Short mmCIF file of C-alpha atoms in Angstrom, two decimals:
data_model
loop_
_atom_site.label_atom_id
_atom_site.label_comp_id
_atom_site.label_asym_id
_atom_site.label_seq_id
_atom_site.Cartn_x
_atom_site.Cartn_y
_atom_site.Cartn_z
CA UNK A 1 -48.63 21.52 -19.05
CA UNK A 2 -46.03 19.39 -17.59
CA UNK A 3 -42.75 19.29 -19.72
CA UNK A 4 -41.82 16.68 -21.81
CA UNK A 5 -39.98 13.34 -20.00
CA UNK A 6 -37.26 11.57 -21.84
CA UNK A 7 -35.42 8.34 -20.84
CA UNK A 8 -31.94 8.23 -20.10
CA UNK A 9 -29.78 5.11 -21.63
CA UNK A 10 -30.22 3.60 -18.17
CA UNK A 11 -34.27 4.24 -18.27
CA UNK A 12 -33.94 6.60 -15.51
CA UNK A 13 -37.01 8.92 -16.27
CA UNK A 14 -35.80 13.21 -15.97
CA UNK A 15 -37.10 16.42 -17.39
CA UNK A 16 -35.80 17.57 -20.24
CA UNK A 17 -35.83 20.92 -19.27
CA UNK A 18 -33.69 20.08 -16.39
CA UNK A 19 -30.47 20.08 -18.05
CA UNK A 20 -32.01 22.96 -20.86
CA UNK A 21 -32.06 25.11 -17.68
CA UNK A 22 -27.61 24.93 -17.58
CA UNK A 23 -27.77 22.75 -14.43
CA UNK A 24 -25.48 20.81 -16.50
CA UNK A 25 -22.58 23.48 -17.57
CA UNK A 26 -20.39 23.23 -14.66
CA UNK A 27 -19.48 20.58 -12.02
CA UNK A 28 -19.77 23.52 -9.01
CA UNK A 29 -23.86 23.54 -10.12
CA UNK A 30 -26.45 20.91 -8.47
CA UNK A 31 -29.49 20.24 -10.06
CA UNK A 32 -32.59 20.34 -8.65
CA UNK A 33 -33.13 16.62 -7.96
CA UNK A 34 -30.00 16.83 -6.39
CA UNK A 35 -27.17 15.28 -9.11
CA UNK A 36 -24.04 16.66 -10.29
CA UNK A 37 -25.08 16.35 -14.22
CA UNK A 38 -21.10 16.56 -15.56
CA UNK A 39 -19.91 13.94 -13.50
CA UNK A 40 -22.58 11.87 -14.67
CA UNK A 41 -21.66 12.61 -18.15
CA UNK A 42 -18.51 12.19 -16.90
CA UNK A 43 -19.48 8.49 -16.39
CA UNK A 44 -20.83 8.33 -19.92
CA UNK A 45 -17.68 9.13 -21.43
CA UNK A 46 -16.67 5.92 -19.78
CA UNK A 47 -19.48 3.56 -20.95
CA UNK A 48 -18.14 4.57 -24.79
CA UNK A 49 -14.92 3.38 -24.49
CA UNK A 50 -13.86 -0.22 -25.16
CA UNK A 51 -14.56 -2.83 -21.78
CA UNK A 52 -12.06 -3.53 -18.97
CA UNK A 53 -12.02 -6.21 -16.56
CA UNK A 54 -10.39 -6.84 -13.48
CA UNK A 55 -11.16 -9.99 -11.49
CA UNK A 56 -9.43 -11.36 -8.12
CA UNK A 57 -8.58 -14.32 -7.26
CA UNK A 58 -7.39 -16.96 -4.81
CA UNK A 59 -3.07 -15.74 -5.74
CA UNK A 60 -3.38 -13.28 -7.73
CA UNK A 61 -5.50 -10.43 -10.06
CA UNK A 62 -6.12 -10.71 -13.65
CA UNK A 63 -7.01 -8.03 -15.71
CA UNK A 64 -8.09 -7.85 -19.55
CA UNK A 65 -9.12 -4.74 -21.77
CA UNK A 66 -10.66 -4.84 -25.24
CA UNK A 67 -8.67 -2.90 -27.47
CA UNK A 68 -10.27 -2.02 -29.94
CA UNK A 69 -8.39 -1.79 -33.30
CA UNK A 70 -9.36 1.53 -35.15
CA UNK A 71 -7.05 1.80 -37.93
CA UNK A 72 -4.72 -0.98 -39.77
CA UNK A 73 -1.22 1.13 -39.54
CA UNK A 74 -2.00 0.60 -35.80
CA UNK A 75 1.19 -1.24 -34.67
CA UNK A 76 0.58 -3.73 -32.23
CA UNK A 77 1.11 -3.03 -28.65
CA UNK A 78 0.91 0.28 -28.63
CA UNK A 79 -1.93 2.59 -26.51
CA UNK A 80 -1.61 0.16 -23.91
CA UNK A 81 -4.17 0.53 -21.78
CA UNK A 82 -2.67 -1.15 -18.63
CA UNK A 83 -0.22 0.57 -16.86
CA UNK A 84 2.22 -0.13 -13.89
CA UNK A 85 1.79 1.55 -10.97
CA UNK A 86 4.48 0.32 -8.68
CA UNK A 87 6.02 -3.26 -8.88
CA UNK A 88 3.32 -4.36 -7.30
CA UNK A 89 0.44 -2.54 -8.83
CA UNK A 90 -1.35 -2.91 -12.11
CA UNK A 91 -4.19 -0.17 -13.19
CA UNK A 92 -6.42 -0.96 -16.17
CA UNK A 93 -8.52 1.88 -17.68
CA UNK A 94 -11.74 2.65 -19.30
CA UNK A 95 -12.58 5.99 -20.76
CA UNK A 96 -10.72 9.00 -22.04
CA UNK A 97 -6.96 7.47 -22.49
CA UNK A 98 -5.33 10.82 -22.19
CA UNK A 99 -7.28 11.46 -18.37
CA UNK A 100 -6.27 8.08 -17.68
CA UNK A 101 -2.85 8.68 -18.33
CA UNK A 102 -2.64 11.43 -16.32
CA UNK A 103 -3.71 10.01 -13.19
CA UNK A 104 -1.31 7.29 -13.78
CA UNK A 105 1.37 9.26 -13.06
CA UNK A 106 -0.66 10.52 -10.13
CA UNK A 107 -0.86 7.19 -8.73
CA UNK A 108 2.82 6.83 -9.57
CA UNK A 109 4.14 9.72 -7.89
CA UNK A 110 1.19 9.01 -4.41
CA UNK A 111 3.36 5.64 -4.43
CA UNK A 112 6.36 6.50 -4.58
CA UNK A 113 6.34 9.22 -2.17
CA UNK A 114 4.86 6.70 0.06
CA UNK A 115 7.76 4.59 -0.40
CA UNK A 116 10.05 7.25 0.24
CA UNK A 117 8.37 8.38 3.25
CA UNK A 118 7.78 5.14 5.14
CA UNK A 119 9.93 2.74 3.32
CA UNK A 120 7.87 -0.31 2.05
CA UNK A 121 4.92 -0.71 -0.41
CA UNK A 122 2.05 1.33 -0.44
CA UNK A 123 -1.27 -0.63 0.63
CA UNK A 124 -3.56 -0.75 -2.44
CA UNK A 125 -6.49 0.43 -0.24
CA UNK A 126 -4.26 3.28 1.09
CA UNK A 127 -3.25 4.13 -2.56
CA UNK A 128 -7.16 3.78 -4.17
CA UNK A 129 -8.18 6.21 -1.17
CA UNK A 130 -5.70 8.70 -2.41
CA UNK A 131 -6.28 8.70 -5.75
CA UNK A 132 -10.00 8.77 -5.68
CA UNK A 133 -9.38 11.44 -3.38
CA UNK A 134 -7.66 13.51 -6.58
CA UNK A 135 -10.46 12.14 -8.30
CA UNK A 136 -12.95 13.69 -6.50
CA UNK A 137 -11.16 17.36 -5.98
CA UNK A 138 -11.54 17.94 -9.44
CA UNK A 139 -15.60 17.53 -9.36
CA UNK A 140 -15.94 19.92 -7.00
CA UNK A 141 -15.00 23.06 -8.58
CA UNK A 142 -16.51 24.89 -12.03
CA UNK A 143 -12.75 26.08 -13.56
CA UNK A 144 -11.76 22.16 -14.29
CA UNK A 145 -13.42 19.23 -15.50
CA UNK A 146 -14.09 15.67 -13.73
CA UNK A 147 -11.83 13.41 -15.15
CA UNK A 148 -13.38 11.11 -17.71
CA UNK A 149 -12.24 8.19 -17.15
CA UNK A 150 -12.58 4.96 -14.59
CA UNK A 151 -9.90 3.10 -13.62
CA UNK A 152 -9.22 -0.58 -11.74
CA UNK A 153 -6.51 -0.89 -9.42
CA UNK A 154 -4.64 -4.57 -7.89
CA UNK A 155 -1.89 -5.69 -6.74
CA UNK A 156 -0.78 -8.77 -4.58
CA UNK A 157 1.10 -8.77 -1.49
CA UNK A 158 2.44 -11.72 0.57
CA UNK A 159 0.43 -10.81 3.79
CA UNK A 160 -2.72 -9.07 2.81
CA UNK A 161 -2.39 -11.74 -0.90
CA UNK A 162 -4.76 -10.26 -4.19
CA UNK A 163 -6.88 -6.69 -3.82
CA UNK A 164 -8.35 -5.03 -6.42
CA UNK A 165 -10.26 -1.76 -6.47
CA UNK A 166 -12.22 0.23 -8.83
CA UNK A 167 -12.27 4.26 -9.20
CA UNK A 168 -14.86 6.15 -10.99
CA UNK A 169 -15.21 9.62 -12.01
CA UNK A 170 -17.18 10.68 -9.17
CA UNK A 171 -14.55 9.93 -7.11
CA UNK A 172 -15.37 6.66 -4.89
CA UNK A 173 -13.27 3.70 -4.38
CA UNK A 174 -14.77 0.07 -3.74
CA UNK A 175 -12.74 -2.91 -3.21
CA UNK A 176 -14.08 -5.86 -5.23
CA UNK A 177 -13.69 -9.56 -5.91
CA UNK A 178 -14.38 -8.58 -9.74
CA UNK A 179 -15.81 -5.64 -11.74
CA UNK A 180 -15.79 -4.29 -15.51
CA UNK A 181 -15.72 -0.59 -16.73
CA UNK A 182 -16.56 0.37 -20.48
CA UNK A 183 -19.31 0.19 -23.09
CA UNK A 184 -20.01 -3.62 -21.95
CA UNK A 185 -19.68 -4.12 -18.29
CA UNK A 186 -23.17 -5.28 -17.82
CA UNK A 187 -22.79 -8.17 -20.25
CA UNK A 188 -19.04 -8.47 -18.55
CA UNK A 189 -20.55 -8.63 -14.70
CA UNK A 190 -23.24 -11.48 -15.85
CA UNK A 191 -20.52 -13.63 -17.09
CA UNK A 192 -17.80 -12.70 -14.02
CA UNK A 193 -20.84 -13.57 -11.84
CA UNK A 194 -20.86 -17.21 -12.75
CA UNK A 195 -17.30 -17.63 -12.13
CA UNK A 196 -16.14 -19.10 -8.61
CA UNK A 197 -13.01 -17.27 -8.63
CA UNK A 198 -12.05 -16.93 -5.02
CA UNK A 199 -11.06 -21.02 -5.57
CA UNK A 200 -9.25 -20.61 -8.76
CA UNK A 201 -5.37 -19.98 -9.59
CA UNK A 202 -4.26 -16.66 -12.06
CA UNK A 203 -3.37 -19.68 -14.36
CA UNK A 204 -7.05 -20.84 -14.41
CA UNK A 205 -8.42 -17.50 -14.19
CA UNK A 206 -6.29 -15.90 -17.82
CA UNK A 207 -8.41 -17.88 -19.67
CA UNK A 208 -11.62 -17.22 -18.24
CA UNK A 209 -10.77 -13.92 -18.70
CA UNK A 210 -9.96 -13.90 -22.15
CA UNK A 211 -13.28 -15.84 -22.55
CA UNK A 212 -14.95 -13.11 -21.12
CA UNK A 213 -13.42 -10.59 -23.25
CA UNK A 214 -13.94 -12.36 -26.39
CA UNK A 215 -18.15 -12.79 -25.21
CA UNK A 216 -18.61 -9.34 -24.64
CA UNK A 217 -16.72 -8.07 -28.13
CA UNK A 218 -19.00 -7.24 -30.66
CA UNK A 219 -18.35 -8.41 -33.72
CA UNK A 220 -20.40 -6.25 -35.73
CA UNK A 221 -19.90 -3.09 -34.42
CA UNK A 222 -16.42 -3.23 -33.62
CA UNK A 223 -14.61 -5.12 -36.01
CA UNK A 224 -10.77 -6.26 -34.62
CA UNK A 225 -9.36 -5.87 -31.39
CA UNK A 226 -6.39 -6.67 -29.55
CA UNK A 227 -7.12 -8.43 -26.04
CA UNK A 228 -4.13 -6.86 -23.76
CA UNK A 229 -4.02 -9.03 -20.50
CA UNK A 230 -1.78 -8.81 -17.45
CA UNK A 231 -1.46 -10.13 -13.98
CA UNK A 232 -0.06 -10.01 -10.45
CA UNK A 233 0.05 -12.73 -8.07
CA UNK A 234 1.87 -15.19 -6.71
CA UNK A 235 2.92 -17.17 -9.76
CA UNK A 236 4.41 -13.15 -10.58
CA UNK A 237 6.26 -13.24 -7.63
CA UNK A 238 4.02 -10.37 -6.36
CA UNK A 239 4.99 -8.33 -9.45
CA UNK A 240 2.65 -6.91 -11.82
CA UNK A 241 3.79 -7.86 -15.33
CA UNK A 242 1.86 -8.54 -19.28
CA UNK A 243 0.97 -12.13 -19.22
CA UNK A 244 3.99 -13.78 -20.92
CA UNK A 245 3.06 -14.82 -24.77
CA UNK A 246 2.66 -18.59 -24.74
CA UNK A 247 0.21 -17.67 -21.39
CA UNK A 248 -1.79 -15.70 -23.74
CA UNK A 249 -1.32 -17.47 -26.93
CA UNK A 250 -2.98 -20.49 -24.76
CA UNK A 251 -5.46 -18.33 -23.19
CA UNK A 252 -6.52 -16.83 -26.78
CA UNK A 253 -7.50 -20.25 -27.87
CA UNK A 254 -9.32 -21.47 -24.78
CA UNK A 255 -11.54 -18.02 -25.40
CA UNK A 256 -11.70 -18.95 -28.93
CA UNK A 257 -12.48 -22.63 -28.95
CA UNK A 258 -15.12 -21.72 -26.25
CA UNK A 259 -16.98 -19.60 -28.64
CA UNK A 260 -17.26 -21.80 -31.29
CA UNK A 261 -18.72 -24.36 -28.74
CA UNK A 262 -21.47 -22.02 -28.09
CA UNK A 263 -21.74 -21.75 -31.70
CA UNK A 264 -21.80 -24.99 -32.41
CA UNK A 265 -24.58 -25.98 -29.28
CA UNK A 266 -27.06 -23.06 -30.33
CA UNK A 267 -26.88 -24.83 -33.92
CA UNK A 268 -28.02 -28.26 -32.25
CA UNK A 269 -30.47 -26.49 -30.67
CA UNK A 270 -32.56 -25.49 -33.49
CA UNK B 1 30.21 8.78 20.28
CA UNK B 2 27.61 10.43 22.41
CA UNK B 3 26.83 9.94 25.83
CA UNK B 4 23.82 7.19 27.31
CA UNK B 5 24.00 3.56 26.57
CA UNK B 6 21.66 2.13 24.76
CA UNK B 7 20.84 -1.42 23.59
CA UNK B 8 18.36 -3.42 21.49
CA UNK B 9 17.75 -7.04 20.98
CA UNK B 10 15.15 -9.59 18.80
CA UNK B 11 13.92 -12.35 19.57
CA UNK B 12 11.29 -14.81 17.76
CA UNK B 13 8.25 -13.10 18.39
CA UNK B 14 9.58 -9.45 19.76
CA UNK B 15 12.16 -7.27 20.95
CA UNK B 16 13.85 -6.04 24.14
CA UNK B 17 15.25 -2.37 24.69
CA UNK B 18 17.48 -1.52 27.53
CA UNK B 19 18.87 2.28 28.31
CA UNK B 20 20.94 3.82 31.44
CA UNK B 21 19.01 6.51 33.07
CA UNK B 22 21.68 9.50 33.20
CA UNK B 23 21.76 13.22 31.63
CA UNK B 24 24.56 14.84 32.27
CA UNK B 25 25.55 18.45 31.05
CA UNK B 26 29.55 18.30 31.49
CA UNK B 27 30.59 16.79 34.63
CA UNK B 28 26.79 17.27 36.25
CA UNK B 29 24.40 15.07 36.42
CA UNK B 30 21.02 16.56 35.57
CA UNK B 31 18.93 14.10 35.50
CA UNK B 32 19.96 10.47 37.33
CA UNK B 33 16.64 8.65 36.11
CA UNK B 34 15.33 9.54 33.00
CA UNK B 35 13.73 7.10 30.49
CA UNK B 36 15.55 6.69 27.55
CA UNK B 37 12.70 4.35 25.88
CA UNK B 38 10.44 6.67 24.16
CA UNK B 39 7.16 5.85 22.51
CA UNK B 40 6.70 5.84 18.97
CA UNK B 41 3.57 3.81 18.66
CA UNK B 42 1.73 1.01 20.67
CA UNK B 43 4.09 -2.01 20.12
CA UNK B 44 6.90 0.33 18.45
CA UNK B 45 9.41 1.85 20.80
CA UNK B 46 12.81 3.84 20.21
CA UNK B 47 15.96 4.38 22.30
CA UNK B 48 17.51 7.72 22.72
CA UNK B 49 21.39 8.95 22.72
CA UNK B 50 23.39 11.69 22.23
CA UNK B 51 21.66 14.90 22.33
CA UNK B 52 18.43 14.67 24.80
CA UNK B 53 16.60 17.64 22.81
CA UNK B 54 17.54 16.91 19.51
CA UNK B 55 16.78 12.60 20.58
CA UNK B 56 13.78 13.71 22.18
CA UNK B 57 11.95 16.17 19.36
CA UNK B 58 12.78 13.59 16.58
CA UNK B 59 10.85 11.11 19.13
CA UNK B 60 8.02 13.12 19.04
CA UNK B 61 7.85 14.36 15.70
CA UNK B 62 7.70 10.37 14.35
CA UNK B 63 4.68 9.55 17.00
CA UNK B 64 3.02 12.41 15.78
CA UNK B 65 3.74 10.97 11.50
CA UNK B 66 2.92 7.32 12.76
CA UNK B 67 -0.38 8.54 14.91
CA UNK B 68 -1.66 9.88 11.66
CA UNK B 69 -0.03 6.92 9.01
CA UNK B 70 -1.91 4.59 11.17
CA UNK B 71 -5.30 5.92 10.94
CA UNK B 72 -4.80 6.59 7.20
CA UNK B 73 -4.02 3.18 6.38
CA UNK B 74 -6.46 1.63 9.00
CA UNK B 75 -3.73 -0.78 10.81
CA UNK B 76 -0.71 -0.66 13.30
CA UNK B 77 2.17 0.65 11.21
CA UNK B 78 5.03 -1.64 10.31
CA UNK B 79 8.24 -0.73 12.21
CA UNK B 80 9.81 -0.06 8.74
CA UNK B 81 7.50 2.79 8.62
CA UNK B 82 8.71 4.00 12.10
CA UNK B 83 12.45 3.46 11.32
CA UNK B 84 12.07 5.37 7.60
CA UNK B 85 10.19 7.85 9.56
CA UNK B 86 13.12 8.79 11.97
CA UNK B 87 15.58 7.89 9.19
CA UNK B 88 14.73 10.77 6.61
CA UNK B 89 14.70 13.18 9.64
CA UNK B 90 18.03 11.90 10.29
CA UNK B 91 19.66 12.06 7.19
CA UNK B 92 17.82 15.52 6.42
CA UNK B 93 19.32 17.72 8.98
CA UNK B 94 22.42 15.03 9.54
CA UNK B 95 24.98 18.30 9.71
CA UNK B 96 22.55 20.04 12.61
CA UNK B 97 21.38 17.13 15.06
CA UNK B 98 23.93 15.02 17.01
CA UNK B 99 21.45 12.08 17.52
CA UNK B 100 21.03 8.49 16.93
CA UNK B 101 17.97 6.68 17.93
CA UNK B 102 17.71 2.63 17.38
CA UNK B 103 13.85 1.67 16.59
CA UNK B 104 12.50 -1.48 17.77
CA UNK B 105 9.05 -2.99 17.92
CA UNK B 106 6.70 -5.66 17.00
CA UNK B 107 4.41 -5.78 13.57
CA UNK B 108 2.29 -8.83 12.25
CA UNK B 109 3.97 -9.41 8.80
CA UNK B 110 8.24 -9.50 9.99
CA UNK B 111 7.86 -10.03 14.18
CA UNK B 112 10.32 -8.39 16.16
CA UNK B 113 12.16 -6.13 14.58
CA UNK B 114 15.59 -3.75 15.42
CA UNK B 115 16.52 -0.84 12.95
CA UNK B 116 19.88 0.94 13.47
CA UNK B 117 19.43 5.11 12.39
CA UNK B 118 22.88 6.24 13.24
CA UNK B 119 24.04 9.72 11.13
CA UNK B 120 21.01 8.76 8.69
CA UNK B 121 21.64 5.16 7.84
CA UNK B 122 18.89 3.00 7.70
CA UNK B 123 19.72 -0.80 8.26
CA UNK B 124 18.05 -4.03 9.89
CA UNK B 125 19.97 -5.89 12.41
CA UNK B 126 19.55 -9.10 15.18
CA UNK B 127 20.54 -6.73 18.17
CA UNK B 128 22.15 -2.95 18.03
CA UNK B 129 24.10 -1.08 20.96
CA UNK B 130 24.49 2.97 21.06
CA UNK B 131 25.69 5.84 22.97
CA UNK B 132 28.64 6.33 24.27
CA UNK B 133 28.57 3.70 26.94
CA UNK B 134 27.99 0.69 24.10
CA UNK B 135 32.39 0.94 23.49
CA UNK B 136 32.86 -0.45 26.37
CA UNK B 137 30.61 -3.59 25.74
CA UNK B 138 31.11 -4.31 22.09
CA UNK B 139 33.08 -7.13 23.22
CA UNK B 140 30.56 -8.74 25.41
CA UNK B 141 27.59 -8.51 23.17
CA UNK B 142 29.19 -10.55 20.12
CA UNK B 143 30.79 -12.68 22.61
CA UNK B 144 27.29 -13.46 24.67
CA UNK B 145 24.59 -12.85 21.56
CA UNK B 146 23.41 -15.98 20.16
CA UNK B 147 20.69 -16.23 17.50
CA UNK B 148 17.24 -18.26 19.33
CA UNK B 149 17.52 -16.46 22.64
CA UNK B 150 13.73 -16.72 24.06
CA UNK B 151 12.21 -13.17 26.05
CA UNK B 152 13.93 -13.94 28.95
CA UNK B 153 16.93 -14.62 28.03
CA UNK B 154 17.31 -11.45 26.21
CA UNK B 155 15.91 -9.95 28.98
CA UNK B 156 18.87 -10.70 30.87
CA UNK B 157 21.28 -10.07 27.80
CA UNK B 158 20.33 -6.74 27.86
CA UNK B 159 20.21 -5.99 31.97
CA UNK B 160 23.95 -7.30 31.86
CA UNK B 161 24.97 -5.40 28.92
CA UNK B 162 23.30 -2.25 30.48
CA UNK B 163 25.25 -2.94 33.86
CA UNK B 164 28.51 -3.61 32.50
CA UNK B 165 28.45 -0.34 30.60
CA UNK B 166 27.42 1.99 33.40
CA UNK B 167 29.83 0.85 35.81
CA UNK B 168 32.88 1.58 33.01
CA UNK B 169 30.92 4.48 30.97
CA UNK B 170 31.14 8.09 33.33
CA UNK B 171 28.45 9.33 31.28
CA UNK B 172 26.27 6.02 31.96
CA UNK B 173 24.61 5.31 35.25
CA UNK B 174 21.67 5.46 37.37
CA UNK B 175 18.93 3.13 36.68
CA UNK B 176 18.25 0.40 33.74
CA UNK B 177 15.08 0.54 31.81
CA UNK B 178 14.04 -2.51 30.56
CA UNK B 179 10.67 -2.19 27.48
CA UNK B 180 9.62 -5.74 26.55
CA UNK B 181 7.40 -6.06 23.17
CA UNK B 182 5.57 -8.56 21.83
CA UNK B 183 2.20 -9.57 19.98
CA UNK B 184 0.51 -8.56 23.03
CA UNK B 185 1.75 -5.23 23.41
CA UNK B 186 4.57 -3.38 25.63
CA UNK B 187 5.83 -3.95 29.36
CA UNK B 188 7.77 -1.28 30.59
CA UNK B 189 10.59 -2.15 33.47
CA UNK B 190 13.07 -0.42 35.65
CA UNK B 191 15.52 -2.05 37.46
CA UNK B 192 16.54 -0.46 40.31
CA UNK B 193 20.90 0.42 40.88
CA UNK B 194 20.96 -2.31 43.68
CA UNK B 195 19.03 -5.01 41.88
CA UNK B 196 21.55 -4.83 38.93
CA UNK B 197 23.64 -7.65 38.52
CA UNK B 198 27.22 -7.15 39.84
CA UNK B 199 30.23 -8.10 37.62
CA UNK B 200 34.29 -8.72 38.67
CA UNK B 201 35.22 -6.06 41.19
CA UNK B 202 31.70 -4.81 42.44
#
């Protein structure tokens, strides 16, 4: 009698009994279809936290995270969950925030030495390499766990202008034009897949990515949340900063006013 | 000061680096034509003074850093890299080594570029002289150096420079080696003792 199949939350179809027979209890253990199960739960820890995006465009990189709001004493501002990596480099996170810290400093201290060693910014592929690289060295062995968290990288320079890359748990590094991490990055990729961003400005772009971030929220799940947004790019100067506040205030309402729109067209329609 | 002369020069689009071709332990000459131009990378060059073995392993230690920089990063290195490079070896072991390299080269994002190393210093400059032979033609560079010189002009700035020290610097002579960089890459020269140009009194 052939054991009993379950679905995964991604319909992938696997034996139960494969991870009942402790495939799954260390990262130094393959199964026997070949997967490393606690990355890939690794990865899950990442689809519950709240969405991050990160898109490029023509000057610059935008990036927006969903903070979600657990507790009214929360002050504002606080557990931000977009950190500076160098002037030039911004890193927005999905998953465990206390992982994600860590390798913040990780990607502080791989640019710094760089800077020290060969005196000028480090290359955001160069830097993306080396920290999926740490990444990766701590799925390969049974005494630690893989990091659970994923983590978008950009940064703007004058001669190469926007990059942005994207670091997952397993350990790989892809360069994108625009991606999204956390519990809605499907719904996040449809909408950054209608935008034409390699011909829009960061200006342009803030609000579309507040928009975005403001779609994919749900409302009755998770109640409030804080929209943190930042940018790099040439209206920056090439410096990675926290969109200024009348940026955002503006870039609040466009998402806003867009909504209700939608609203307002899907009540015509009936 | 220490003993070689040694010059570097930009222009728009690349640099020019000039060196004597004499070694000399005391009062003998070991070595009348040695090349003072050493490679650091493709289109990234350095000139050597003062102590040959001390110039001459921090040469090689910063090809061997800058061979594998530029395959990590996937590109030509910038010659900031190189100069840092030499720079921090410099500064490091400033009290043991008694040398002072100038780094010059070529790179896509700043053009020709000249970086001045001396006793662990790290600073950017039009055109740089060294060794012990430069003293003697401090006075001719900033009189003859004007910004906008093209290649060949610099060229010549730095033959003259090169022949003016070695006939007043003892520990200068020989031969002048003449590395010209640009987008397309290096050109290596030497100018022979007779083909020199000749000054007052020679």
């Amino acid at each position: 009698m052939l054991p009993p199949l379950c679905f995964t939350a991604d319909f992938r179809v696997y034996h139960m009994l494969s991870s009942k027979l402790k495939y799954d209890l260390s990262a130094s253990t393959f199964s026997p279809d070949g997967r490393v199960f606690q990355v890939e739960y690794a990865m899950k820890a990442v689809e519950n936290s709240s969405t991050a995006i990160g898109i490029r465009c023509k000057d610059g990189v935008v990036f927006g995270v969903e903070k979600l709001v657990l507790s009214k004493l929360y002050e504002q501002g606080s557990n931000k969950r977009i950190f500076n990596v160098d002037r030039h480099v911004g890193m927005a996170v999905a998953g465990l925030l206390a992982d994600a810290r860590s390798l913040s400093e990780v990607a502080r201290e791989e640019a710094s030495n760089f800077r020290s060693n060969y005196g000028h910014n480090i290359p955001l592929k160069h830097l993306s390499e080396r920290v999926a690289m740490y990444v990766h060295a701590y799925t390969l062995y049974s005494a630690v766990r893989p990091f659970g968290c994923s983590f978008i990288l950009g940064s703007y320079d004058q001669d190469d202008g926007p990059q942005l890359y994207m670091v997952d748990p397993s350990g790989i590094s892809y360069g994108y034009w625009g991606c999204a991490i956390g519990k809605a990055k499907q719904a996040a990729k449809t909408e950054i897949e209608k935008l034409q961003m390699k011909d829009m400005t960061c200006r342009e772009l803030v609000k579309e990515v507040a928009k975005i971030i403001y779609i994919v929220h749900d409302e009755v799940k998770d109640k409030a949340f804080e929209l943190e947004l930042s940018w790099v790019g040439e209206v920056t100067n090439g410096k990675h900063e926290l969109v200024p506040k009348d940026v955002r205030e503006e870039a609040e309402k466009y998402a806003k006013d867009s909504l209700e729109e939608e609203d307002d067209s899907d009540e015509e329609n009936m | 000061k220490s003993i070689t002369t040694i010059i570097a020069v930009e222009f728009n689009g690349g640099v020019v680096l000039g060196s004597d071709s004499r070694v000399s332990a005391g009062e003998t000459v070991v070595n009348r034509v040695m090349n003072k131009l050493s490679l650091l990378h493709d289109k990234i060059y350095c000139a050597l003074s003062g102590s040959a073995a001390d110039a001459q392993t921090i040469a090689e230690m910063v090809n061997y850093q800058l061979d594998v920089h530029s395959i990590e990063i996937g590109e030509d290195p910038q010659v900031r890299s190189a100069a840092t490079l030499v720079k921090n070896i410099s500064y490091k072991y400033k009290e043991e080594l008694s040398a002072h390299l100038i780094v010059a080269g070529w790179d896509r994002r700043g053009g020709g570029q000249v970086f001045v190393t001396l006793n662990g210093l790290l600073s950017r400059q039009p055109f740089a002289v060294g060794g012990s032979g430069s003293s003697y033609v401090y006075g001719f560079v900033d009189a003859e150096y004007q910004k906008g010189m093209s290649k060949e002009d610099c060229q010549q700035f730095v033959v003259n420079t090169i022949s003016l020290a070695m006939s007043r610097d003892g520990s200068s002579g020989g031969v002048a080696y003449l590395v010209t960089i640009d987008e397309k890459g290096a050109e290596e020269k030497c100018i022979l003792g007779n083909e020199l140009p000749t000054f007052y009194d020679q």
